[in-house]
Amino acid sequence: MRIVAEHLNYTYNPSSPFAAHALKDVSIVIEEGEFFGIIGHTGSGKSTFVQHLNGLLRLPSSMKKYKPKKPKKGESLPPAPLLKVGEFDLADKKTDFRALRRRVGMVFQYPEYQLFAETVQEDVAFGLKNFSDEKLTEDKIANAVRAALEIVGLSYDEVKDASPFELSGGQKRRVAIAGVIVTRPEVLVLDEPAAGLDPLGKKEIMELLHRLHGDWCKTVVIVSHDMDEIAENCSRVAVFSEGEVKYCMPPAELFRHAEELIALGLDVPLTAKLCLALERRGIRLDCDFTTEDFIRKTLVAVGEKDA
Amino acid sequence: MLKDVSFGQFYPAESFAHRLDPRLKILFLIAFITATFLAKNFYGLVLCAAVLVLAVLFSGIPVGKVVRSVKGVLFLVIFTALLNVFFYQGATVYWSWWILRITKEGLLFSAFLALRLALLVMCSSLLTYTTTPVALTDGIESLLTPLKWIRFPVHELALIMSIALRFIPILIDETERIMNAQKARGADFETGGLVKRVRAVVPVLIPLLLSAFRRAEELGDAMDARCYMGSKNRTKYKKLRFGWRDLVAFLTGAALVTGVVLLRVFVGATI
């Protein structure tokens, strides 16, 4: 499903002293099949944006009470916000948000805190049962849960009857992710999927996302603070700052703007920092900021011809 | 959604009322409540209303917001007023049927009660609008100090209150986050009968309880780590001090109570 967003605006607590303008005229297109990254500070609007993608936050025009504004004389209205996810038009009141949510899975930050059921099997099956229109047979449920647990790297037979609260932190997170992907959503959105994990756990989560990307979920959108993660994995990246999209391009281009990103108060991947340091000494590397490419180009630069 | 609930929420502004000592504001509220109950005629209540209008003007809070604070107890106000309209025993009967009757005195008394309730609620919300929760608990702790003589744990009580107040927005946030996460997994909180809706709450309630316990434990550990031992020998970061503003507010409160008592004595009860 292709995602098209144009002129999105969002304000928390409108008309109160706590009003916060979280999105300002945000326009982004995410193509089907992308591994799309979103980076930005806390409060930059990135979470607000992704919550629009499955209708947890709504455009004003999709609300029941919405009445279109009439322009005053001599005044032109700002362009109407538009959000399309595949064939779903999220600006429309008639959109079936349940059907949308079945096809756009969302993994929140620290998803292990939403586990609630007595057994892993029951927790993973929660979304499956909610989204199916007819009653599913036990077999069907067991098969779907088995597939979801196996792809996140857990053994179905070992964990299915365990309480989700007895598992280790990393296992809990996998169970929570399994609970979202069990419905085989076409788009998978993850908010900081690796937050709070140790380096090995982070690596495993990224490997898991690569396993999912493609066959299981066509499009993956991740929100992250970790620039190395973004540089290594994403096909394109959007940079949010104060509710606006500052950049939207492949990481290989984006991290050439390392100095501007640092000025925005954002980190850049280690490879970009090294490139910057080398450049100051007069060595220009034209790399795409993945570790592999960086090493290859560096070796070429220092003269190892056969690298 | 949930965040839009503004029950008793602090409204940040720079104003005369915001700078008052919280203890004085609490005392002023008590004086105001006493005055509304001492008032036996409309003159007394009008005097209270006039003082409240003055207080609102000096608080920098939009008048509409103060008036809307009555909405929360609107049902109670209407219910008591209706009861009195139909059951108050008066002399001038306008309409009667079975045990119900509407009298002139009943109508006046209902209006009187409704006005009194509305004034009470508006003045109480004015206190929470102009005082941060921290200042409020500081004020209560200070006012309850005499109870320490009978070994009442005043400091601990104040601490419990401030922790509870501090955690309300956090838990509301948390609830919203969990609800969103479960909605993303197809949970439906808006449709269905009573049983279905109650069952839909379980996937929210369990994670919420777990997180509340986790937070409580973490907070306890953090307090332990900083050697928190209760009230003994603790000093305050912000010392409460009375100033000229507090004197003005004190005199206003005293004048209000005196005025209402005088009206009660000299005009007498009209209701």
Coordinates of C-alpha atoms in Angstrom, one line a residue:
Chain A
M1 CA 0.0 0.0 0.0
R2 CA 1.4 3.4 -1.0
I3 CA 1.1 6.1 1.7
V4 CA 0.5 9.7 0.6
A5 CA 0.3 12.5 3.1
E6 CA -0.1 16.1 2.1
H7 CA -0.5 19.2 4.3
L8 CA -1.0 17.3 7.6
N9 CA -1.5 19.5 10.6
Y10 CA -2.2 18.5 14.2
T11 CA -2.5 20.4 17.4
Y12 CA -2.8 18.8 20.9
N13 CA -5.1 20.5 23.3
P14 CA -6.3 23.1 20.9
S15 CA -7.5 26.5 22.3
S16 CA -5.9 26.0 25.7
P17 CA -2.7 27.2 27.3
F18 CA -1.3 23.7 26.8
A19 CA -1.9 23.8 23.0
A20 CA 1.0 22.2 21.1
H21 CA 1.3 22.4 17.4
A22 CA 2.7 18.9 16.7
L23 CA 2.5 18.7 12.9
K24 CA 2.9 21.7 10.5
D25 CA 2.0 21.1 6.9
V26 CA 3.7 17.7 6.7
S27 CA 3.8 16.1 3.2
I28 CA 5.4 12.7 2.7
V29 CA 5.0 9.8 0.2
I30 CA 6.1 6.3 1.2
E31 CA 6.1 3.9 -1.7
E32 CA 5.1 0.3 -1.3
G33 CA 8.0 -2.0 -0.4
E34 CA 10.1 0.7 1.2
F35 CA 12.0 0.3 4.5
F36 CA 11.3 3.8 5.6
G37 CA 12.9 5.6 8.5
I38 CA 11.7 8.6 10.5
I39 CA 14.1 10.4 12.8
G40 CA 13.8 13.5 15.0
H41 CA 13.9 14.7 18.6
T42 CA 11.3 13.9 21.2
G43 CA 8.5 16.3 20.5
S44 CA 9.4 16.7 16.8
G45 CA 6.1 15.2 15.7
K46 CA 7.3 11.9 14.4
S47 CA 5.1 9.8 16.7
T48 CA 2.1 12.1 16.0
F49 CA 2.7 11.5 12.3
V50 CA 2.8 7.7 12.5
Q51 CA -0.3 7.6 14.7
H52 CA -2.1 9.1 11.7
L53 CA -1.2 6.1 9.5
N54 CA -3.7 3.7 11.1
G55 CA -6.2 6.3 12.2
L56 CA -5.4 6.5 15.9
L57 CA -5.2 10.2 15.3
R58 CA -7.7 11.5 12.7
L59 CA -7.8 14.2 10.2
P60 CA -10.5 16.8 11.2
S61 CA -12.4 16.0 8.0
S62 CA -12.9 12.4 9.0
M63 CA -14.6 13.3 12.2
K64 CA -18.4 12.9 12.5
K65 CA -19.0 16.5 13.6
Y66 CA -16.7 18.0 11.0
K67 CA -18.1 20.9 9.0
P68 CA -15.9 22.4 6.3
K69 CA -14.9 26.0 6.9
K70 CA -16.1 28.6 4.5
P71 CA -13.5 31.1 3.4
K72 CA -14.2 34.7 4.4
K73 CA -14.2 37.3 1.6
G74 CA -10.8 37.9 0.1
E75 CA -9.3 35.1 2.1
S76 CA -8.1 31.8 0.7
L77 CA -8.2 28.6 2.8
P78 CA -5.0 26.7 3.4
P79 CA -4.8 23.6 1.2
A80 CA -6.9 20.7 2.6
P81 CA -4.9 18.0 4.3
L82 CA -4.9 14.7 2.5
L83 CA -3.9 11.2 3.7
K84 CA -4.2 8.1 1.7
V85 CA -3.0 4.6 2.7
G86 CA -3.5 2.3 -0.2
E87 CA -7.1 2.6 -1.2
F88 CA -8.1 4.0 2.2
D89 CA -8.8 7.7 2.1
L90 CA -8.3 8.8 5.8
A91 CA -9.8 12.2 5.2
D92 CA -13.1 10.6 4.5
K93 CA -15.8 10.1 7.2
K94 CA -16.8 6.8 5.7
T95 CA -13.4 5.1 6.0
D96 CA -13.5 1.7 7.7
F97 CA -10.8 2.2 10.3
R98 CA -11.0 -1.4 11.6
A99 CA -10.2 -2.7 8.1
L100 CA -7.4 -0.1 7.9
R101 CA -5.9 -1.2 11.2
R102 CA -5.9 -4.8 10.1
R103 CA -3.7 -3.9 7.2
V104 CA -1.5 -1.3 8.9
G105 CA 0.1 -2.9 12.0
M106 CA 1.5 -0.6 14.6
V107 CA 4.1 -1.5 17.2
F108 CA 4.4 1.2 19.9
Q109 CA 7.4 2.1 22.0
Y110 CA 8.0 -0.5 24.7
P111 CA 5.3 -2.8 23.3
E112 CA 5.9 -5.3 26.1
Y113 CA 3.9 -3.0 28.4
Q114 CA 0.7 -3.8 26.5
L115 CA 0.8 -7.6 27.2
F116 CA -2.1 -8.6 29.3
A117 CA -3.3 -12.2 28.7
E118 CA -2.6 -15.3 30.8
T119 CA -0.7 -17.1 28.1
V120 CA 1.5 -16.1 25.2
Q121 CA -0.8 -17.9 22.8
E122 CA -3.8 -15.9 24.0
D123 CA -2.0 -12.6 23.9
V124 CA -0.7 -13.1 20.3
A125 CA -4.2 -14.3 19.2
F126 CA -5.8 -11.1 20.6
G127 CA -5.5 -9.1 17.4
L128 CA -6.3 -12.0 15.2
K129 CA -9.6 -12.6 17.0
N130 CA -10.5 -8.9 17.0
F131 CA -9.9 -8.5 13.3
S132 CA -11.6 -11.6 12.0
D133 CA -15.2 -11.3 11.0
E134 CA -16.1 -14.9 11.6
K135 CA -15.2 -17.2 14.5
L136 CA -11.8 -18.7 13.8
T137 CA -11.2 -22.4 14.5
E138 CA -8.6 -23.3 17.2
D139 CA -6.5 -24.8 14.4
K140 CA -6.4 -21.7 12.4
I141 CA -5.5 -19.6 15.4
A142 CA -2.8 -22.0 16.5
N143 CA -1.3 -22.0 13.0
A144 CA -1.2 -18.3 12.7
V145 CA 0.2 -17.8 16.2
R146 CA 2.9 -20.5 15.5
A147 CA 3.9 -18.7 12.3
A148 CA 4.1 -15.3 14.0
L149 CA 6.1 -16.6 17.0
E150 CA 8.5 -18.5 14.8
I151 CA 9.3 -15.6 12.6
V152 CA 10.1 -13.4 15.6
G153 CA 12.5 -16.1 16.7
L154 CA 10.6 -17.9 19.5
S155 CA 9.7 -21.5 19.7
Y156 CA 6.0 -21.9 19.7
D157 CA 5.9 -25.1 21.7
E158 CA 8.2 -23.7 24.4
V159 CA 6.4 -20.4 25.0
K160 CA 2.8 -20.8 23.9
D161 CA 1.5 -21.8 27.4
A162 CA 3.9 -19.6 29.4
S163 CA 2.7 -16.4 31.0
P164 CA 4.0 -13.4 29.0
F165 CA 5.1 -11.8 32.3
E166 CA 7.6 -14.6 33.1
L167 CA 9.6 -14.1 29.9
S168 CA 12.8 -12.0 29.6
G169 CA 12.6 -8.4 28.4
G170 CA 13.8 -9.3 24.9
Q171 CA 11.3 -12.2 24.6
K172 CA 8.5 -10.1 25.9
R173 CA 9.2 -7.6 23.1
R174 CA 9.2 -10.4 20.5
V175 CA 5.9 -11.7 21.8
A176 CA 4.4 -8.1 21.6
I177 CA 5.7 -7.8 18.0
A178 CA 4.2 -11.2 17.2
G179 CA 0.9 -9.9 18.5
V180 CA 0.9 -7.2 15.9
I181 CA 2.2 -9.0 12.9
V182 CA 0.0 -12.1 13.4
T183 CA -2.6 -10.5 11.2
R184 CA 0.0 -10.2 8.4
P185 CA -0.4 -6.4 7.9
E186 CA 0.8 -5.0 4.6
V187 CA 2.4 -2.0 6.3
L188 CA 4.2 -2.4 9.6
V189 CA 4.9 0.8 11.6
L190 CA 7.3 0.6 14.6
D191 CA 8.0 3.3 17.1
E192 CA 11.6 2.9 18.5
P193 CA 11.5 -0.9 18.2
A194 CA 14.9 -1.3 19.7
A195 CA 14.7 1.2 22.5
G196 CA 16.0 0.0 25.9
L197 CA 17.6 -3.2 24.5
D198 CA 21.3 -4.1 24.7
P199 CA 23.4 -4.0 21.5
L200 CA 22.8 -7.7 20.8
G201 CA 19.1 -7.3 21.4
K202 CA 19.1 -4.3 19.0
K203 CA 20.8 -6.3 16.3
E204 CA 18.4 -9.1 16.7
I205 CA 15.4 -6.8 16.4
M206 CA 16.8 -5.3 13.2
E207 CA 17.4 -8.7 11.8
L208 CA 13.9 -9.6 12.6
L209 CA 12.6 -6.6 10.8
H210 CA 14.6 -7.6 7.7
R211 CA 13.1 -11.1 7.9
L212 CA 9.6 -9.5 8.0
H213 CA 10.2 -7.0 5.3
G214 CA 9.2 -8.3 2.0
D215 CA 7.2 -11.5 2.3
W216 CA 5.5 -10.8 5.6
C217 CA 5.0 -7.0 5.5
K218 CA 5.5 -5.3 2.2
T219 CA 6.3 -1.9 3.7
V220 CA 8.1 -1.2 7.0
V221 CA 8.2 2.2 8.6
I222 CA 10.4 2.7 11.7
V223 CA 10.8 5.6 14.0
S224 CA 14.3 5.7 15.6
H225 CA 16.8 7.7 17.4
D226 CA 19.6 5.4 16.4
M227 CA 21.3 6.9 13.3
D228 CA 23.5 3.8 12.7
E229 CA 20.3 1.7 12.6
I230 CA 18.8 4.1 10.0
A231 CA 22.0 4.4 7.9
E232 CA 22.4 0.6 7.7
N233 CA 18.8 -0.4 7.0
C234 CA 16.5 2.3 5.5
S235 CA 15.8 2.9 1.8
R236 CA 14.7 6.5 2.6
V237 CA 14.6 8.7 5.7
A238 CA 12.4 11.6 6.8
V239 CA 13.8 14.1 9.3
F240 CA 11.3 15.8 11.5
S241 CA 12.0 18.9 13.4
E242 CA 9.5 21.0 15.3
G243 CA 6.6 19.4 13.5
E244 CA 8.0 19.9 10.0
V245 CA 9.8 17.6 7.6
K246 CA 13.2 19.0 7.0
Y247 CA 14.6 16.3 4.7
C248 CA 13.2 13.3 3.0
M249 CA 15.8 11.3 1.0
P250 CA 17.9 8.1 1.0
P251 CA 20.4 7.9 3.9
A252 CA 23.3 8.0 1.5
E253 CA 22.3 11.5 0.5
L254 CA 20.9 12.6 3.8
F255 CA 24.1 12.1 5.8
R256 CA 26.0 14.2 3.4
H257 CA 24.2 17.0 5.3
A258 CA 25.9 15.8 8.5
E259 CA 26.7 19.4 9.6
E260 CA 23.2 20.6 9.1
L261 CA 21.8 17.6 11.0
I262 CA 24.1 18.3 13.9
A263 CA 23.0 21.9 13.8
L264 CA 19.4 20.6 14.2
G265 CA 20.6 18.9 17.4
L266 CA 20.5 15.4 15.8
D267 CA 23.1 12.8 15.9
V268 CA 24.6 11.3 12.7
P269 CA 25.9 7.8 12.2
L270 CA 29.4 6.9 13.2
T271 CA 30.4 6.5 9.5
A272 CA 29.2 10.1 8.8
K273 CA 31.2 11.4 11.7
L274 CA 34.3 9.6 10.4
C275 CA 33.8 10.9 6.9
L276 CA 33.5 14.4 8.3
A277 CA 36.7 14.0 10.2
L278 CA 38.5 12.6 7.1
E279 CA 37.2 15.4 5.0
R280 CA 38.8 18.0 7.4
R281 CA 42.1 16.2 6.7
G282 CA 41.5 16.5 2.9
I283 CA 40.3 13.0 2.2
R284 CA 36.9 12.8 0.5
L285 CA 35.1 9.5 0.7
D286 CA 32.0 9.1 -1.4
C287 CA 30.3 6.4 0.6
D288 CA 26.7 5.6 1.3
F289 CA 27.3 5.5 5.1
T290 CA 26.8 1.8 5.6
T291 CA 29.7 0.2 7.6
E292 CA 30.6 -2.1 4.7
D293 CA 30.8 0.6 2.0
F294 CA 32.7 2.9 4.4
I295 CA 35.4 0.3 5.0
R296 CA 35.7 -0.6 1.3
K297 CA 36.1 3.1 0.3
T298 CA 38.5 3.8 3.2
L299 CA 40.7 0.9 2.1
V300 CA 40.7 2.2 -1.5
A301 CA 41.6 5.7 -0.2
V302 CA 44.6 4.5 1.7
G303 CA 45.7 2.6 -1.3
E304 CA 44.9 -1.0 -0.9
K305 CA 44.0 -1.5 -4.5
D306 CA 42.8 -5.1 -4.2
A307 CA 40.1 -4.2 -1.6
Chain B
M1 CA -9.3 12.6 24.1
L2 CA -8.6 11.7 27.8
K3 CA -6.1 14.6 28.0
D4 CA -8.9 17.1 27.3
V5 CA -10.4 16.4 30.7
S6 CA -9.6 19.6 32.6
F7 CA -11.0 18.6 36.0
G8 CA -9.4 20.8 38.6
Q9 CA -6.4 21.4 36.4
F10 CA -3.9 24.2 37.1
Y11 CA -4.2 27.1 34.6
P12 CA -0.9 28.8 34.3
A13 CA -1.0 32.6 34.3
E14 CA 0.6 35.5 36.0
S15 CA -1.9 37.1 38.2
F16 CA -2.7 38.5 41.6
A17 CA -4.5 35.3 42.6
H18 CA -1.7 33.0 41.3
R19 CA 0.8 34.8 43.6
L20 CA -1.2 34.5 46.7
D21 CA 0.0 32.2 49.5
P22 CA -1.7 28.9 49.0
R23 CA -2.6 28.7 52.7
L24 CA -4.4 32.0 52.4
K25 CA -6.3 30.8 49.3
I26 CA -7.4 27.7 51.2
L27 CA -8.5 29.8 54.2
F28 CA -10.3 32.2 51.8
L29 CA -12.1 29.2 50.2
I30 CA -13.2 28.0 53.7
A31 CA -14.4 31.6 54.5
F32 CA -16.3 31.7 51.2
I33 CA -17.9 28.3 51.8
T34 CA -18.9 29.4 55.4
A35 CA -20.3 32.7 54.0
T36 CA -22.5 30.9 51.4
F37 CA -23.8 28.7 54.1
L38 CA -24.4 31.5 56.6
A39 CA -26.3 33.5 53.9
K40 CA -30.0 33.2 54.6
N41 CA -31.2 35.6 51.9
F42 CA -30.4 36.5 48.4
Y43 CA -28.6 39.7 49.5
G44 CA -26.0 37.5 51.2
L45 CA -25.5 35.3 48.1
V46 CA -25.3 38.3 45.8
L47 CA -22.5 39.6 48.1
C48 CA -20.7 36.2 47.8
A49 CA -21.2 36.3 44.0
A50 CA -19.8 39.8 43.9
V51 CA -16.7 38.7 45.8
L52 CA -16.3 35.7 43.5
V53 CA -16.6 37.9 40.4
L54 CA -13.9 40.1 41.9
A55 CA -11.7 37.1 42.6
V56 CA -12.1 35.8 39.0
L57 CA -11.2 39.2 37.7
F58 CA -8.0 39.2 39.7
S59 CA -7.1 35.6 38.7
G60 CA -6.6 36.0 35.0
I61 CA -8.7 32.9 34.3
P62 CA -11.2 33.2 31.4
V63 CA -14.7 33.8 32.9
G64 CA -16.1 31.1 30.6
K65 CA -13.7 28.5 32.0
V66 CA -14.8 29.2 35.6
V67 CA -18.5 29.0 34.7
R68 CA -17.9 25.8 32.8
S69 CA -16.4 24.2 35.9
V70 CA -20.0 23.9 37.2
K71 CA -20.7 21.4 34.3
G72 CA -19.2 18.6 36.3
V73 CA -21.8 18.9 39.0
L74 CA -24.6 20.2 36.8
F75 CA -26.6 17.0 37.3
L76 CA -26.4 17.4 41.1
V77 CA -27.4 21.0 40.9
I78 CA -30.4 20.3 38.7
F79 CA -31.4 17.2 40.7
T80 CA -31.5 19.0 44.0
A81 CA -33.2 22.0 42.5
L82 CA -35.9 19.8 41.0
L83 CA -36.5 17.9 44.2
N84 CA -37.0 21.2 46.0
V85 CA -39.2 22.6 43.3
F86 CA -41.6 19.7 43.7
F87 CA -41.4 18.9 47.4
Y88 CA -40.8 22.2 49.3
Q89 CA -43.7 23.0 51.5
G90 CA -44.7 26.6 50.9
A91 CA -47.8 28.8 51.3
T92 CA -48.3 30.2 47.8
V93 CA -49.2 27.1 45.7
Y94 CA -49.0 27.5 42.0
W95 CA -49.7 23.9 40.9
S96 CA -50.2 20.7 42.7
W97 CA -50.7 17.0 41.7
W98 CA -50.7 14.0 44.1
I99 CA -47.8 14.7 46.5
L100 CA -46.1 17.1 44.1
R101 CA -46.6 20.8 44.4
I102 CA -44.9 23.9 43.1
T103 CA -44.9 26.8 45.4
K104 CA -43.5 30.3 45.2
E105 CA -41.3 29.5 48.2
G106 CA -40.1 26.3 46.7
L107 CA -39.1 28.0 43.5
L108 CA -37.2 30.6 45.4
F109 CA -35.5 28.1 47.6
S110 CA -34.4 25.9 44.6
A111 CA -32.9 28.9 42.9
F112 CA -31.2 29.8 46.2
L113 CA -29.7 26.3 46.5
A114 CA -28.6 26.0 42.9
L115 CA -26.9 29.4 43.1
R116 CA -25.2 28.4 46.4
L117 CA -23.9 25.1 44.9
A118 CA -22.7 26.8 41.7
L119 CA -20.8 29.5 43.8
L120 CA -19.2 26.8 45.9
V121 CA -18.0 24.8 42.9
M122 CA -16.8 27.9 41.0
C123 CA -14.8 29.1 44.0
S124 CA -13.2 25.7 44.6
S125 CA -12.2 25.4 40.9
L126 CA -10.7 28.9 41.1
L127 CA -8.5 27.6 43.9
T128 CA -7.2 24.6 41.8
Y129 CA -7.0 26.8 38.6
T130 CA -4.7 29.3 40.4
T131 CA -2.6 27.0 42.6
T132 CA -0.2 24.3 41.4
P133 CA -0.8 20.9 43.1
V134 CA 2.6 21.2 44.8
A135 CA 1.7 24.6 46.3
L136 CA -1.7 23.2 47.4
T137 CA -0.3 20.3 49.3
D138 CA 2.4 22.6 50.8
G139 CA -0.4 24.8 52.0
I140 CA -2.4 22.0 53.4
E141 CA 0.6 20.6 55.2
S142 CA 1.4 23.9 56.8
L143 CA -2.3 24.5 57.8
L144 CA -2.4 21.0 59.4
T145 CA 0.8 21.6 61.4
P146 CA -1.1 21.9 64.8
L147 CA -2.2 18.2 64.3
K148 CA 1.4 17.2 64.7
W149 CA 1.0 17.7 68.5
I150 CA -1.4 14.8 68.6
R151 CA 1.1 12.7 66.5
F152 CA -0.9 12.9 63.4
P153 CA 1.4 12.2 60.4
V154 CA 0.8 15.5 58.6
H155 CA 3.9 15.4 56.5
E156 CA 3.3 11.9 55.3
L157 CA -0.3 12.7 54.5
A158 CA 0.8 15.7 52.4
L159 CA 3.3 13.5 50.6
I160 CA 0.7 10.9 49.8
M161 CA -1.5 13.7 48.4
S162 CA 1.2 15.2 46.3
I163 CA 2.3 11.9 44.9
A164 CA -1.3 11.0 44.0
L165 CA -1.8 14.3 42.3
R166 CA 1.4 14.0 40.5
F167 CA 0.6 10.6 39.1
I168 CA -2.9 11.5 37.8
P169 CA -1.6 13.0 34.5
I170 CA 1.0 10.2 34.2
L171 CA -1.5 7.5 34.5
I172 CA -3.9 9.2 32.1
D173 CA -1.1 9.4 29.6
E174 CA -0.3 5.7 30.2
T175 CA -4.0 4.7 29.8
E176 CA -4.1 6.5 26.5
R177 CA -1.0 4.9 25.3
I178 CA -2.2 1.4 26.2
M179 CA -5.6 2.0 24.7
N180 CA -4.0 3.1 21.5
A181 CA -1.8 0.0 21.4
Q182 CA -4.8 -2.3 21.9
K183 CA -6.9 -0.3 19.4
A184 CA -4.1 -0.9 16.9
R185 CA -4.6 -4.6 17.6
G186 CA -8.3 -4.2 16.8
A187 CA -9.7 -3.7 20.3
D188 CA -13.0 -1.8 20.2
F189 CA -14.0 0.4 23.1
E190 CA -16.8 2.3 21.6
T191 CA -19.4 -0.2 20.4
G192 CA -21.2 -3.2 21.9
G193 CA -23.3 -3.8 25.0
L194 CA -22.4 -3.4 28.6
V195 CA -20.8 -6.8 29.0
K196 CA -18.7 -6.5 25.8
R197 CA -17.5 -3.0 26.9
V198 CA -16.5 -4.2 30.4
R199 CA -14.6 -7.1 28.8
A200 CA -12.9 -4.7 26.4
V201 CA -11.4 -2.9 29.4
V202 CA -9.5 -5.9 30.7
P203 CA -6.6 -5.6 28.1
V204 CA -6.2 -2.0 29.3
L205 CA -6.6 -2.4 33.0
I206 CA -4.1 -5.2 33.5
P207 CA -1.1 -3.4 31.8
L208 CA -2.2 -0.2 33.6
L209 CA -2.2 -1.9 37.0
L210 CA 1.2 -3.5 36.3
S211 CA 2.7 -0.2 35.2
A212 CA 1.2 1.6 38.3
F213 CA 2.9 -1.0 40.6
R214 CA 6.1 -0.8 38.6
R215 CA 6.1 3.0 39.0
A216 CA 5.3 2.8 42.7
E217 CA 8.2 0.4 43.2
E218 CA 10.6 2.6 41.3
L219 CA 9.5 5.7 43.1
G220 CA 10.0 3.9 46.5
D221 CA 13.5 2.7 45.5
A222 CA 14.4 6.2 44.3
M223 CA 13.2 7.7 47.6
D224 CA 15.1 5.1 49.5
A225 CA 18.3 5.7 47.5
R226 CA 18.1 9.3 48.5
C227 CA 17.7 8.4 52.2
Y228 CA 14.1 9.7 52.5
M229 CA 13.1 9.1 56.2
G230 CA 9.9 11.0 56.5
S231 CA 9.3 14.4 58.1
K232 CA 12.1 14.6 60.5
N233 CA 14.5 17.5 60.0
R234 CA 13.3 18.2 56.5
T235 CA 13.5 21.8 55.2
K236 CA 11.5 23.3 52.4
Y237 CA 12.8 24.5 49.0
K238 CA 10.0 27.1 48.7
K239 CA 9.2 28.8 52.0
L240 CA 5.6 30.1 52.2
R241 CA 5.4 33.7 53.2
F242 CA 2.6 36.1 53.7
G243 CA 2.8 39.4 51.8
W244 CA 0.6 42.5 51.1
R245 CA -1.5 40.6 48.6
D246 CA -2.3 38.0 51.2
L247 CA -3.4 40.8 53.6
V248 CA -5.7 42.2 50.9
A249 CA -7.2 38.8 50.3
F250 CA -7.6 38.1 54.0
L251 CA -9.4 41.4 54.6
T252 CA -11.7 40.7 51.6
G253 CA -12.5 37.2 53.0
A254 CA -13.1 38.7 56.5
A255 CA -15.3 41.5 55.1
L256 CA -17.3 38.9 53.2
V257 CA -18.1 36.8 56.2
T258 CA -18.9 39.9 58.3
G259 CA -21.1 41.3 55.6
V260 CA -23.1 38.1 55.2
V261 CA -23.5 37.8 59.0
L262 CA -24.7 41.5 59.2
L263 CA -27.2 40.9 56.3
R264 CA -28.4 37.8 58.1
V265 CA -29.0 39.7 61.3
F266 CA -30.4 42.9 60.0
V267 CA -32.3 41.8 56.9
G268 CA -33.3 38.4 58.2
A269 CA -34.2 35.3 56.4
T270 CA -36.3 35.8 53.3
I271 CA -36.3 32.2 52.3

